[in-house]
Tab-separated table of C-alpha atoms in Angstrom:
chain	number	residue	atom	x	y	z
A	1	GLY	CA	161.823	104.173	6.008
A	2	GLU	CA	161.528	106.127	9.241
A	3	SER	CA	158.388	107.430	10.801
A	4	VAL	CA	158.759	110.973	11.953
A	5	GLY	CA	156.565	113.713	13.315
A	6	LEU	CA	156.448	117.106	11.828
A	7	HIS	CA	158.519	118.439	14.740
A	8	LEU	CA	161.471	116.805	13.038
A	9	PRO	CA	162.420	118.850	9.975
A	10	THR	CA	164.154	116.231	7.811
A	11	LEU	CA	163.604	112.648	6.780
A	12	SER	CA	166.412	110.916	4.989
A	13	VAL	CA	165.718	107.651	3.175
A	14	GLN	CA	167.571	105.343	0.879
A	15	GLU	CA	166.383	105.239	-2.709
A	16	GLY	CA	164.014	102.315	-3.156
A	17	ASP	CA	162.964	102.221	0.445
A	18	ASN	CA	159.459	103.228	1.611
A	19	SER	CA	158.980	106.523	3.311
A	20	ILE	CA	156.466	107.356	5.995
A	21	ILE	CA	155.706	110.968	6.818
A	22	ASN	CA	153.417	111.734	9.760
A	23	CYS	CA	151.285	114.705	10.628
A	24	ALA	CA	149.303	115.604	13.665
A	25	TYR	CA	146.440	117.891	12.743
A	26	SER	CA	144.827	120.336	15.076
A	27	ASN	CA	141.133	120.722	14.378
A	28	SER	CA	138.790	117.840	15.205
A	29	ALA	CA	136.152	119.464	13.064
A	30	SER	CA	138.309	119.186	9.931
A	31	ASP	CA	136.840	116.783	7.405
A	32	TYR	CA	139.120	116.946	4.492
A	33	PHE	CA	142.896	116.487	4.441
A	34	ILE	CA	145.485	116.898	1.696
A	35	TRP	CA	149.146	116.137	1.212
A	36	TYR	CA	151.188	118.505	-0.808
A	37	LYS	CA	154.706	118.277	-2.156
A	38	GLN	CA	156.729	121.474	-2.631
A	39	GLU	CA	159.909	121.708	-4.591
A	40	SER	CA	162.291	124.615	-4.175
A	41	GLY	CA	160.950	127.836	-5.645
A	42	LYS	CA	157.563	126.390	-6.584
A	43	GLY	CA	154.081	126.269	-5.280
A	44	PRO	CA	152.655	123.235	-3.501
A	45	GLN	CA	151.746	120.323	-5.728
A	46	PHE	CA	148.777	118.170	-4.863
A	47	ILE	CA	149.666	114.540	-4.016
A	48	ILE	CA	146.661	112.872	-2.455
A	49	ASP	CA	143.631	113.731	-0.393
A	50	ILE	CA	141.301	111.957	1.914
A	51	ARG	CA	137.889	112.726	3.432
A	52	SER	CA	137.133	112.168	7.084
A	53	ASN	CA	134.745	109.353	6.290
A	54	MET	CA	137.669	107.254	5.076
A	55	ASP	CA	140.721	105.914	6.874
A	56	LYS	CA	142.864	104.955	3.918
A	57	ARG	CA	143.293	106.001	0.320
A	58	GLN	CA	145.759	104.838	-2.232
A	59	GLY	CA	147.276	106.511	-5.238
A	60	GLN	CA	150.156	105.723	-7.446
A	61	ARG	CA	152.997	104.842	-5.090
A	62	VAL	CA	151.417	106.859	-2.316
A	63	THR	CA	148.942	105.921	0.437
A	64	VAL	CA	147.356	108.276	2.952
A	65	LEU	CA	146.109	106.967	6.318
A	66	LEU	CA	143.804	108.932	8.563
A	67	ASN	CA	143.207	108.240	12.262
A	68	LYS	CA	140.577	110.634	13.473
A	69	THR	CA	140.665	109.288	17.021
A	70	VAL	CA	144.171	110.679	17.541
A	71	LYS	CA	144.001	113.298	14.786
A	72	HIS	CA	146.798	111.733	12.909
A	73	LEU	CA	147.569	111.690	9.201
A	74	SER	CA	150.329	109.864	7.400
A	75	LEU	CA	151.734	109.729	3.892
A	76	GLN	CA	153.406	106.609	2.763
A	77	ILE	CA	155.567	106.679	-0.385
A	78	ALA	CA	156.562	103.308	-1.842
A	79	ALA	CA	159.904	102.760	-3.454
A	80	THR	CA	161.119	106.263	-2.877
A	81	GLN	CA	162.862	107.879	-5.801
A	82	PRO	CA	165.266	110.803	-6.040
A	83	GLY	CA	162.490	112.834	-7.619
A	84	ASP	CA	160.523	112.483	-4.385
A	85	SER	CA	163.005	114.735	-2.659
A	86	ALA	CA	161.023	117.852	-1.564
A	87	VAL	CA	159.212	119.395	1.323
A	88	TYR	CA	155.954	117.707	2.237
A	89	PHE	CA	153.029	119.439	3.943
A	90	CYS	CA	149.761	118.081	5.277
A	91	ALA	CA	146.763	120.470	5.199
A	92	GLU	CA	143.381	120.249	6.839
A	93	ARG	CA	140.136	121.901	5.949
A	94	LEU	CA	136.610	122.195	7.141
A	95	THR	CA	133.641	121.241	4.900
A	96	GLY	CA	133.258	123.142	1.685
A	97	ALA	CA	135.362	123.709	-1.372
A	98	ASN	CA	135.884	127.385	-0.574
A	99	SER	CA	136.980	126.829	3.039
A	100	LYS	CA	140.535	127.790	3.860
A	101	LEU	CA	143.378	125.295	4.326
A	102	THR	CA	145.547	125.123	7.422
A	103	PHE	CA	149.001	123.779	6.716
A	104	GLY	CA	151.184	121.743	8.970
A	105	LYS	CA	154.847	122.700	9.503
A	106	GLY	CA	156.330	120.615	6.705
A	107	ILE	CA	159.104	118.060	6.533
A	108	THR	CA	161.946	117.794	4.106
A	109	LEU	CA	162.334	114.354	2.465
A	110	SER	CA	165.829	113.644	1.324
A	111	VAL	CA	166.427	110.601	-0.823
A	112	ARG	CA	169.906	109.081	-0.811
A	113	PRO	CA	171.061	107.514	-4.120
B	1	GLY	CA	143.571	119.824	-15.481
B	2	ALA	CA	142.932	123.031	-13.649
B	3	VAL	CA	145.855	125.450	-13.547
B	4	VAL	CA	146.555	128.571	-11.540
B	5	SER	CA	148.959	131.076	-13.029
B	6	GLN	CA	150.801	133.577	-10.923
B	7	HIS	CA	152.758	136.608	-12.246
B	8	PRO	CA	155.400	137.783	-11.907
B	9	SER	CA	157.504	134.926	-10.620
B	10	ARG	CA	160.119	137.195	-9.151
B	11	VAL	CA	160.302	140.848	-8.198
B	12	ILE	CA	163.275	142.825	-6.936
B	13	CYS	CA	162.583	146.460	-6.068
B	14	LYS	CA	163.549	149.247	-3.831
B	15	SER	CA	162.064	149.976	-0.404
B	16	GLY	CA	158.929	152.053	-0.633
B	17	THR	CA	157.723	150.606	-3.944
B	18	SER	CA	154.305	149.111	-4.351
B	19	VAL	CA	154.211	145.714	-5.966
B	20	LYS	CA	151.248	144.020	-7.658
B	21	ILE	CA	151.010	140.257	-7.991
B	22	GLU	CA	148.415	138.629	-10.216
B	23	CYS	CA	146.770	135.260	-9.745
B	24	ARG	CA	144.714	133.782	-12.572
B	25	SER	CA	142.690	130.634	-12.851
B	26	LEU	CA	143.275	129.451	-16.381
B	27	ASP	CA	140.510	127.021	-17.163
B	28	PHE	CA	137.977	127.393	-14.385
B	29	GLN	CA	136.215	130.131	-12.503
B	30	ALA	CA	137.127	130.916	-8.958
B	31	THR	CA	134.773	132.981	-6.782
B	32	THR	CA	137.295	132.494	-3.943
B	33	MET	CA	141.077	132.608	-4.067
B	34	PHE	CA	143.559	132.470	-1.266
B	35	TRP	CA	146.827	134.362	-0.701
B	36	TYR	CA	149.611	132.824	1.318
B	37	ARG	CA	153.046	134.003	2.466
B	38	GLN	CA	155.939	131.621	3.058
B	39	PHE	CA	159.208	132.515	4.665
B	40	PRO	CA	162.272	130.358	4.128
B	41	LYS	CA	162.037	126.875	5.610
B	42	GLN	CA	158.644	127.560	6.960
B	43	SER	CA	155.098	126.593	6.186
B	44	LEU	CA	152.527	128.455	4.186
B	45	MET	CA	150.601	131.002	6.252
B	46	LEU	CA	147.266	132.188	4.975
B	47	MET	CA	147.138	135.975	4.639
B	48	ALA	CA	143.651	136.514	3.229
B	49	THR	CA	140.733	135.068	1.404
B	50	SER	CA	139.949	136.918	-1.836
B	51	ASN	CA	136.208	137.019	-2.714
B	52	GLU	CA	134.878	137.942	-6.104
B	53	GLY	CA	132.465	140.774	-5.770
B	54	SER	CA	133.131	141.556	-2.118
B	55	LYS	CA	135.846	142.525	0.279
B	56	ALA	CA	138.716	140.170	1.129
B	57	THR	CA	138.806	138.504	4.422
B	58	TYR	CA	142.105	138.954	6.243
B	59	GLU	CA	143.663	136.689	8.783
B	60	GLN	CA	144.502	138.024	12.173
B	61	GLY	CA	147.681	140.109	12.198
B	62	VAL	CA	147.653	140.854	8.397
B	63	GLU	CA	147.321	144.537	7.632
B	64	LYS	CA	144.639	145.035	5.012
B	65	ASP	CA	145.913	148.481	4.172
B	66	LYS	CA	149.313	147.064	3.533
B	67	PHE	CA	148.205	144.074	1.471
B	68	LEU	CA	145.474	145.189	-0.866
B	69	ILE	CA	143.467	142.503	-2.540
B	70	ASN	CA	141.214	142.929	-5.503
B	71	HIS	CA	139.188	140.064	-7.021
B	72	ALA	CA	138.438	141.738	-10.283
B	73	SER	CA	136.784	138.858	-12.059
B	74	LEU	CA	135.994	135.192	-11.680
B	75	THR	CA	139.472	134.343	-12.990
B	76	LEU	CA	141.701	137.059	-11.502
B	77	SER	CA	142.752	138.134	-8.037
B	78	THR	CA	145.515	140.688	-7.383
B	79	LEU	CA	147.579	141.230	-4.284
B	80	THR	CA	149.329	144.638	-3.970
B	81	VAL	CA	152.012	145.048	-1.412
B	82	THR	CA	151.998	148.789	-0.736
B	83	SER	CA	155.081	150.677	0.257
B	84	ALA	CA	157.045	147.548	0.571
B	85	HIS	CA	159.934	147.280	3.002
B	86	PRO	CA	162.647	144.600	3.428
B	87	GLU	CA	160.572	142.728	6.038
B	88	ASP	CA	157.918	142.149	3.361
B	89	SER	CA	160.444	140.082	1.391
B	90	SER	CA	158.931	136.646	1.097
B	91	PHE	CA	157.465	134.008	-1.184
B	92	TYR	CA	153.840	134.817	-2.001
B	93	ILE	CA	151.589	132.050	-3.243
B	94	CYS	CA	147.974	132.129	-4.390
B	95	SER	CA	145.563	129.274	-4.697
B	96	ALA	CA	142.031	128.625	-5.920
B	97	PRO	CA	139.602	125.810	-5.261
B	98	SER	CA	138.906	123.827	-8.414
B	99	ALA	CA	135.416	124.043	-9.808
B	100	GLY	CA	133.655	121.105	-11.439
B	101	GLY	CA	131.986	119.425	-8.549
B	102	PRO	CA	130.205	119.840	-5.229
B	103	GLY	CA	131.812	119.587	-1.876
B	104	ASN	CA	135.455	118.886	-1.333
B	105	GLN	CA	137.832	119.533	-4.183
B	106	PRO	CA	141.524	120.257	-3.895
B	107	GLN	CA	142.936	123.683	-4.169
B	108	HIS	CA	145.317	124.430	-6.949
B	109	PHE	CA	148.383	126.575	-6.303
B	110	GLY	CA	150.269	129.041	-8.392
B	111	ASP	CA	154.023	128.764	-8.622
B	112	GLY	CA	154.572	131.713	-6.271
B	113	THR	CA	156.151	135.081	-6.485
B	114	ARG	CA	159.492	135.690	-4.884
B	115	LEU	CA	159.459	139.317	-3.596
B	116	SER	CA	162.820	140.857	-2.629
B	117	ILE	CA	162.828	144.372	-1.234
B	118	LEU	CA	166.193	146.073	-1.164
């Protein structure tokens, strides 16, 4: 799969390939990061999160990598499936459960059958 | 798991109408909820933070008299778009941080309200 920044609106991958979605976050004081998936007409759906004291976290078919030095976050999706087609957003937050989230611009993932 | 319910899912109304959108946390209490607006092919933009028992905190550029927020209870926040005009047409989404633990917990989002002003 391709690695793209959020300034590119669409990522197209072949079904079964791995996808890598990148995000450059803005606030060096942010200590919590989340990836969301949004399908058409629905609210964002939580995928995976990571705290600033970690640099990698794995879930089911997904991995999030955090590089605080360059304020970079990535989402890796293994064996991409048609159901993964959606818009993906990264979000950052300061400490505290009630702190507000700041969303990145989003990227559309399109999976080719 | 925690669920946030938003109602209605879609509203179509005439210009000048006021529209109320409800956001409920179904199995947890939320002293704070957030309201976002999302235009087509754009990201979510935070409008305001709804605080139970106190006034909402609005983001810069959001008119508080236009977008009235009431956090009536620990499970309900409402957003009222007053005297709506076509430019207010958008997708409005609420979220609430999940209770059940200290520190960082993910926010849970409603499924949004599609507001169309004719």
